[in-house]
Coordinates of C-alpha atoms in Angstrom, one line a residue:
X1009 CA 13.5 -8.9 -19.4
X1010 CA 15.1 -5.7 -20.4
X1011 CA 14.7 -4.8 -24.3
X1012 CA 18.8 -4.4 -24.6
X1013 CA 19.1 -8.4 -23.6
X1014 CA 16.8 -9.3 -26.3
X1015 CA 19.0 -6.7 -28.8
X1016 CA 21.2 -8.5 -32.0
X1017 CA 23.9 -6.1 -30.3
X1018 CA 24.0 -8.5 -27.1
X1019 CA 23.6 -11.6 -28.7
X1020 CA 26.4 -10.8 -30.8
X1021 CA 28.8 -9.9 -28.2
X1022 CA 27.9 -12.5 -25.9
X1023 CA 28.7 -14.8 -28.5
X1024 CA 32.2 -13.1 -29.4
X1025 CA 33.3 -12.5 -26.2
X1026 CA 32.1 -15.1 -24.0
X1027 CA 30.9 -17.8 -26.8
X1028 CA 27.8 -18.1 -25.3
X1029 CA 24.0 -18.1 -27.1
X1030 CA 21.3 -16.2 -25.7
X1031 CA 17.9 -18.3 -25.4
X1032 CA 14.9 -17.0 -24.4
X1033 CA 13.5 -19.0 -21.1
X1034 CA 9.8 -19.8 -22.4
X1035 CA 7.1 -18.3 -19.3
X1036 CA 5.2 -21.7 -19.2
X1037 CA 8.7 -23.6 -17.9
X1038 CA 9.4 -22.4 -14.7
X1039 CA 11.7 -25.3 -13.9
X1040 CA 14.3 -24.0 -16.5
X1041 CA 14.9 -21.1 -13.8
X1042 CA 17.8 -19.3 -13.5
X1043 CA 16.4 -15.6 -14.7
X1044 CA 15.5 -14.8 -11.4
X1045 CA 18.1 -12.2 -9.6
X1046 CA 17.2 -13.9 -6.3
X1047 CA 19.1 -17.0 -7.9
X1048 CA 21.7 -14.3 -9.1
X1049 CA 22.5 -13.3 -5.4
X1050 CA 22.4 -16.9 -4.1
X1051 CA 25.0 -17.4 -6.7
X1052 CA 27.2 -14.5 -5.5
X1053 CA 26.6 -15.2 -2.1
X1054 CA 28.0 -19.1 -2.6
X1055 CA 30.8 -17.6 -4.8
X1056 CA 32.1 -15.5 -2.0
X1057 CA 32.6 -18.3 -0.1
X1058 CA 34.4 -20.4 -2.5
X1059 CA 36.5 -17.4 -3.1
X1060 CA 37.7 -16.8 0.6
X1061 CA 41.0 -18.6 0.1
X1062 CA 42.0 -16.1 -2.6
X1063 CA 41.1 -13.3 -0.8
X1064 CA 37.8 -12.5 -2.9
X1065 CA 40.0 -11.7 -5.9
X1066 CA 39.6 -13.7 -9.4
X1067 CA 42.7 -12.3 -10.6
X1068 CA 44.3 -14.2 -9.4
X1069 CA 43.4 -17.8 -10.0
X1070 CA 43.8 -19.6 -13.3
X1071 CA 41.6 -20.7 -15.9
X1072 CA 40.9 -23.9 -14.8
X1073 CA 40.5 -22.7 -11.8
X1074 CA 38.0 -20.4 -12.8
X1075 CA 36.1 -23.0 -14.7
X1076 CA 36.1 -25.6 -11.7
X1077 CA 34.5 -22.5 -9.4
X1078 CA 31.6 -21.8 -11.7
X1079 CA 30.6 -25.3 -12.3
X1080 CA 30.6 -25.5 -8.3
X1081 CA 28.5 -22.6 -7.7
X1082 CA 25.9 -24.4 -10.6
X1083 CA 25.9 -27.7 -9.1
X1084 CA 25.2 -26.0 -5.8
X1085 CA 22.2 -24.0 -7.2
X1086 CA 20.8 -27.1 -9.4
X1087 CA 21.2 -29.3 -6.6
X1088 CA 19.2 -27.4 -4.0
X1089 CA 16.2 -28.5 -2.4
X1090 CA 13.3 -26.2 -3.5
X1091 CA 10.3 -28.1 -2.0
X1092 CA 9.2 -31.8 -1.1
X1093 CA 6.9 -33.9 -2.7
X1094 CA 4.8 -37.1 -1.9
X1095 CA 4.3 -39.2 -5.2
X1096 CA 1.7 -40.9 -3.8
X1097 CA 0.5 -42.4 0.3
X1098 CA 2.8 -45.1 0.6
X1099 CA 6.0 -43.3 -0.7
X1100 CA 7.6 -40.6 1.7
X1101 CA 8.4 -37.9 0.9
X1102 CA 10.9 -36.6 -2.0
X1103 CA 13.4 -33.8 -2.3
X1104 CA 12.9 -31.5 -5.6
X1105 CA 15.8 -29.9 -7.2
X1106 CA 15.8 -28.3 -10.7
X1107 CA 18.0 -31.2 -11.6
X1108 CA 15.3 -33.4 -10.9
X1109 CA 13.0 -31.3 -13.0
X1110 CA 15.0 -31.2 -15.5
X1111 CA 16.9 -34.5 -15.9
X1112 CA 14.0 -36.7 -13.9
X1113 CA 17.1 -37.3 -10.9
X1114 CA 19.6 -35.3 -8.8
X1115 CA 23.2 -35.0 -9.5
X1116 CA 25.6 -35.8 -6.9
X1117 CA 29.6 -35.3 -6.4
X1118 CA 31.9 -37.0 -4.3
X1119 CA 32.8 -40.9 -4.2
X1120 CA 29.7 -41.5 -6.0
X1121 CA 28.6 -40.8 -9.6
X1122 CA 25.7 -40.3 -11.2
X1123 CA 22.6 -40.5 -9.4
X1124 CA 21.6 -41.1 -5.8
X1125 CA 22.0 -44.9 -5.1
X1126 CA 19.5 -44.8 -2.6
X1127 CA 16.6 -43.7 -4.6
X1128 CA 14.4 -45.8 -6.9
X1129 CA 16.2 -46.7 -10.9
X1130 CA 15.8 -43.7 -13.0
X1131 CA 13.0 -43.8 -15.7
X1132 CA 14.4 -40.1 -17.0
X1133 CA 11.4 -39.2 -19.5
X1134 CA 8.7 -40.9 -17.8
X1135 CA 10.1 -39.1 -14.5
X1136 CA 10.6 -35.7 -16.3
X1137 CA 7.2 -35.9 -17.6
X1138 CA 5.7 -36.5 -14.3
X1139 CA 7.6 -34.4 -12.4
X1140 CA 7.0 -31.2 -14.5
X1141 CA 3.3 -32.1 -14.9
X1142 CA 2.6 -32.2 -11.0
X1143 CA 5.0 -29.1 -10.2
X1144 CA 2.8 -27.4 -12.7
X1145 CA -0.5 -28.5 -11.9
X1146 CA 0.2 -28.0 -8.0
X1147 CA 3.2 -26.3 -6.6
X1148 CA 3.5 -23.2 -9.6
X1149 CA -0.8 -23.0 -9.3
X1150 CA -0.5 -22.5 -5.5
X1151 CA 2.9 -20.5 -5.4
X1152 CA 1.2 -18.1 -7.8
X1153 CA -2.5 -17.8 -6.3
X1154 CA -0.1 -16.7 -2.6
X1155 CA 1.7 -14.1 -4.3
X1156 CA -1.8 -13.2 -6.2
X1157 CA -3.2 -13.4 -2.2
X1158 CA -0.7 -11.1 -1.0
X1159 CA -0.7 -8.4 -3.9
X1160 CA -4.7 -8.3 -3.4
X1161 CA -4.8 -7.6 -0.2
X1162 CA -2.3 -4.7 0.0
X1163 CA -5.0 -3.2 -2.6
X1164 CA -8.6 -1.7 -2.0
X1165 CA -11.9 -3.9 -3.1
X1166 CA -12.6 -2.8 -6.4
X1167 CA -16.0 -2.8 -5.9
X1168 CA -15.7 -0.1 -3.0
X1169 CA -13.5 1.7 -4.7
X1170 CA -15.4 1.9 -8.2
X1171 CA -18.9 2.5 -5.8
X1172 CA -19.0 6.3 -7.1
X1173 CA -21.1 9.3 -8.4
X1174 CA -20.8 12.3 -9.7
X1175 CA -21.0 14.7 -6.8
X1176 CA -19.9 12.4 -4.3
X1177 CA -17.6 13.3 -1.2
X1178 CA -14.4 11.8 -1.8
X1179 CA -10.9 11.8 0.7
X1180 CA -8.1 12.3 -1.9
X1181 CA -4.9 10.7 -0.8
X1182 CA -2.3 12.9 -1.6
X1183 CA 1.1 12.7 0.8
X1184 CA 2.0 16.5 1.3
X1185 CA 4.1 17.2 4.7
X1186 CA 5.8 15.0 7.0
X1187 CA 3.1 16.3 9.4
X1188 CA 0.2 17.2 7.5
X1189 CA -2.5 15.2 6.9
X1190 CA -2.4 12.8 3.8
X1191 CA -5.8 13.4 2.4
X1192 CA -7.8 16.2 1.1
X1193 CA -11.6 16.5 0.7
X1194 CA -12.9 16.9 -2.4
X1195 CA -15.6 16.1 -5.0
X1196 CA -16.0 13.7 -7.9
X1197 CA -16.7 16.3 -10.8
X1198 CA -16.8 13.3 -14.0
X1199 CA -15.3 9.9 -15.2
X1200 CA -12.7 9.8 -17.7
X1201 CA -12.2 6.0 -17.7
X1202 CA -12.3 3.0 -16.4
X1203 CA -9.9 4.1 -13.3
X1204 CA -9.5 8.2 -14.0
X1205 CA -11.5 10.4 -12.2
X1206 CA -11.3 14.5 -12.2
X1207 CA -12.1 15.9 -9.0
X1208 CA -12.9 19.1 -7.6
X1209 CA -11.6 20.6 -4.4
X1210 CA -13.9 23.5 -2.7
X1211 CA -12.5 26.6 -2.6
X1212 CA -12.2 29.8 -4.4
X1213 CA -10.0 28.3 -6.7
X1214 CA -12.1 25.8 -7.5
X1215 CA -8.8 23.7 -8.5
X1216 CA -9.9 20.5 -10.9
X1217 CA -7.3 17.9 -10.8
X1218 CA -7.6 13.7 -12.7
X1219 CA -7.0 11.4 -9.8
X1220 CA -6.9 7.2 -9.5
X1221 CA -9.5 5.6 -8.6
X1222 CA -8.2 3.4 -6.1
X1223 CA -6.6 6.5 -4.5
X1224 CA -10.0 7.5 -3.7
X1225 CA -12.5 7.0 -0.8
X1226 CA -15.9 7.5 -0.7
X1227 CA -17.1 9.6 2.6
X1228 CA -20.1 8.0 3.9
X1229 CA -22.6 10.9 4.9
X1230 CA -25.0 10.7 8.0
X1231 CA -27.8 13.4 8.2
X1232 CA -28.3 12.7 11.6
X1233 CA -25.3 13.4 12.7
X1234 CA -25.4 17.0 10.9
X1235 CA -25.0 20.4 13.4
X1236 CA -28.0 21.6 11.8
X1237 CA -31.0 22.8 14.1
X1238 CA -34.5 20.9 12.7
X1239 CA -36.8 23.6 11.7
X1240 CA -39.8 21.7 13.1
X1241 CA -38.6 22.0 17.0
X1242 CA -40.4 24.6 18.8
X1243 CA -36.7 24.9 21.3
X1244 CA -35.3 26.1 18.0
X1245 CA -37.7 29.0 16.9
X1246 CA -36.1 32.2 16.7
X1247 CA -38.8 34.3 16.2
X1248 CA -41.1 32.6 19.4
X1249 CA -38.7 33.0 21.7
X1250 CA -37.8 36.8 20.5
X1251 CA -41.6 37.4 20.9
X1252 CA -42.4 35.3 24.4
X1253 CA -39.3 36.7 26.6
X1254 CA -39.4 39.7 27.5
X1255 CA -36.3 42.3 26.9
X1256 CA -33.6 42.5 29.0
X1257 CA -33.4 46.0 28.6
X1258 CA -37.1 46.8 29.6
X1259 CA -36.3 44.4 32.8
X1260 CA -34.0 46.8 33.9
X1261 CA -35.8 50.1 33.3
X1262 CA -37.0 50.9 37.0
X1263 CA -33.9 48.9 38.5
X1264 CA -32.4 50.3 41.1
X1265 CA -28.6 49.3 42.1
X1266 CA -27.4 51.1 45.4
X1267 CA -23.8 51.4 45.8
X1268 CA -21.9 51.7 49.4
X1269 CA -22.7 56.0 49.7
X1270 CA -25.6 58.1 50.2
X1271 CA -26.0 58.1 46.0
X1272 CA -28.1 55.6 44.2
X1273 CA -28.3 55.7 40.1
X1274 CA -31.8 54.5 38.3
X1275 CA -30.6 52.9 34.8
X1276 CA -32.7 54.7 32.1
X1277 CA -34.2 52.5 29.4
X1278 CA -31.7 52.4 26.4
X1279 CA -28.6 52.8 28.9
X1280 CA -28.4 56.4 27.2
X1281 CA -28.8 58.7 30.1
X1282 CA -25.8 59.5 32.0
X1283 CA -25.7 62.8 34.6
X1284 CA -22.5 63.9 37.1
X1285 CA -22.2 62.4 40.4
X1286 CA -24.4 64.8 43.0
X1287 CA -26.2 65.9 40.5
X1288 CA -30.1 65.4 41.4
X1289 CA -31.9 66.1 38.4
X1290 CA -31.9 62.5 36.6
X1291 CA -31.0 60.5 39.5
X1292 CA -32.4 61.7 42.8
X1293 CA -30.7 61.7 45.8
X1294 CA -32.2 59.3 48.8
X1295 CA -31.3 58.8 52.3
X1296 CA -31.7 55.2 53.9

């Protein structure tokens, strides 16, 4: 509830200009209802119906009028059906409505008054006491462990998420682009909490930023699949296979390429000797 409700200001007013009291709904009675703005918009909703013969306006019915409308729209939200309910084997099964756990029965409006004739006599507090002590102990206990169900598992495990060192390799989300990836590497520099952790990106800026914990994802590491060469495997020595192949250069020192005339060139060791075309001195002339 939002701290200006709870105000002396509000409670004032409301009970100047509307002549209304404000009471707290107490959080272990969720049968009292009506604090919830999805009742709010089933309320509208129903109203806009009721209010179709007027055009939608309020203006322009009277008083009574007003009063009759309102008192509809409540009887139509305390009279709902908000789940069914077997009070024991033998029994079928029975429609609940907050007027049922609130009164022990269910309103209804028509030719008939007061409760539904074709249920059981009416026991009011033994029935209230019943009722609200089974919605309680079954249908609140299992509406709230669904919604706990569905919160969890939108969330990561905590104990994946919390599985961290210092040093570790971490994938940061953090949402930049529309096109751009949504994660950054970076590494897990210290703890500042139970759920802060500082982080370090690699760089030259060595940029230290305090992230969540559950934002974080631990990057599993597997050395064998590094692109490292292994040190011990002879295919990989540098220095053997410098020493047992022989020069490429020194292959070619007494090569001999003939082209398509009467001129053939020798290739000199160190491809430094060059000499004009005809020219006999470094590369002799032969005839085939």
């Amino acid at each position: 509830m939002a701290s200006y409700f709870a105000s002396s200001k509000f409670v004032n007013r409301a009970r100047e200009v509307l002549g209304a009291s404000v009471e707290p709904l107490s959080a272990r009675s969720p049968f009292e209802g009506g604090k919830y703005e999805k009742l709010h918009d089933l309320g509208a909703r129903k109203m806009r119906v009721l209010l179709r013969g007027s055009s939608g306006r309020v203006s322009t019915l009277s008083d009574s009028a007003v009063d009759d409308m309102l008192l509809e729209v409540c009887f139509i939200l305390n009279t709902r059906p908000t789940l069914y309910y077997s009070f024991d084997a033998e029994s079928g099964k029975r429609c609940i409505t907050p007027d049922l756990l609130c009164f022990g029965y269910t309103r209804v409006c028509g030719g008939q008054f007061g409760f539904i004739s074709s249920e059981k006599p009416i026991r009011p507090a033994r029935d209230v006491a019943k009722i609200r002590r089974e919605f309680i102990d079954y249908h609140w206990r299992a509406l709230k462990e669904r919604s706990l169900g569905a919160v969890k598992s939108k969330c990561p495990a905590s104990q994946l998420a919390k599985n961290l060192s210092i040093g570790a390799t971490v994938l940061v989300y953090a949402p930049n682009r529309k096109l751009g990836y949504p994660w950054k590497i970076g590494h897990v520099l210290a703890f500042r909490g139970d759920h802060t952790v500082d982080v370090i990106y690699p760089g030259k800026a060595q940029r230290v930023v305090t992230e969540n914990i559950f934002n974080l994802v631990a990057v599993e590491h597997e050395k064998s699949c590094d692109a490292v060469d292994d040190p011990d495997d002879p295919m990989f020595d540098c220095e053997r296979e410098s020493l047992d192949r022989p020069s490429l250069i020194e292959s070619l020192r007494a090569a001999t390429l003939k082209s398509t005339g009467m001129t053939a060139f020798r290739l000199e060791r160190g491809f430094g000797s060059t000499a004009k075309s005809g020219s006999s001195e470094n590369f002799p002339m032969r005839t085939d």
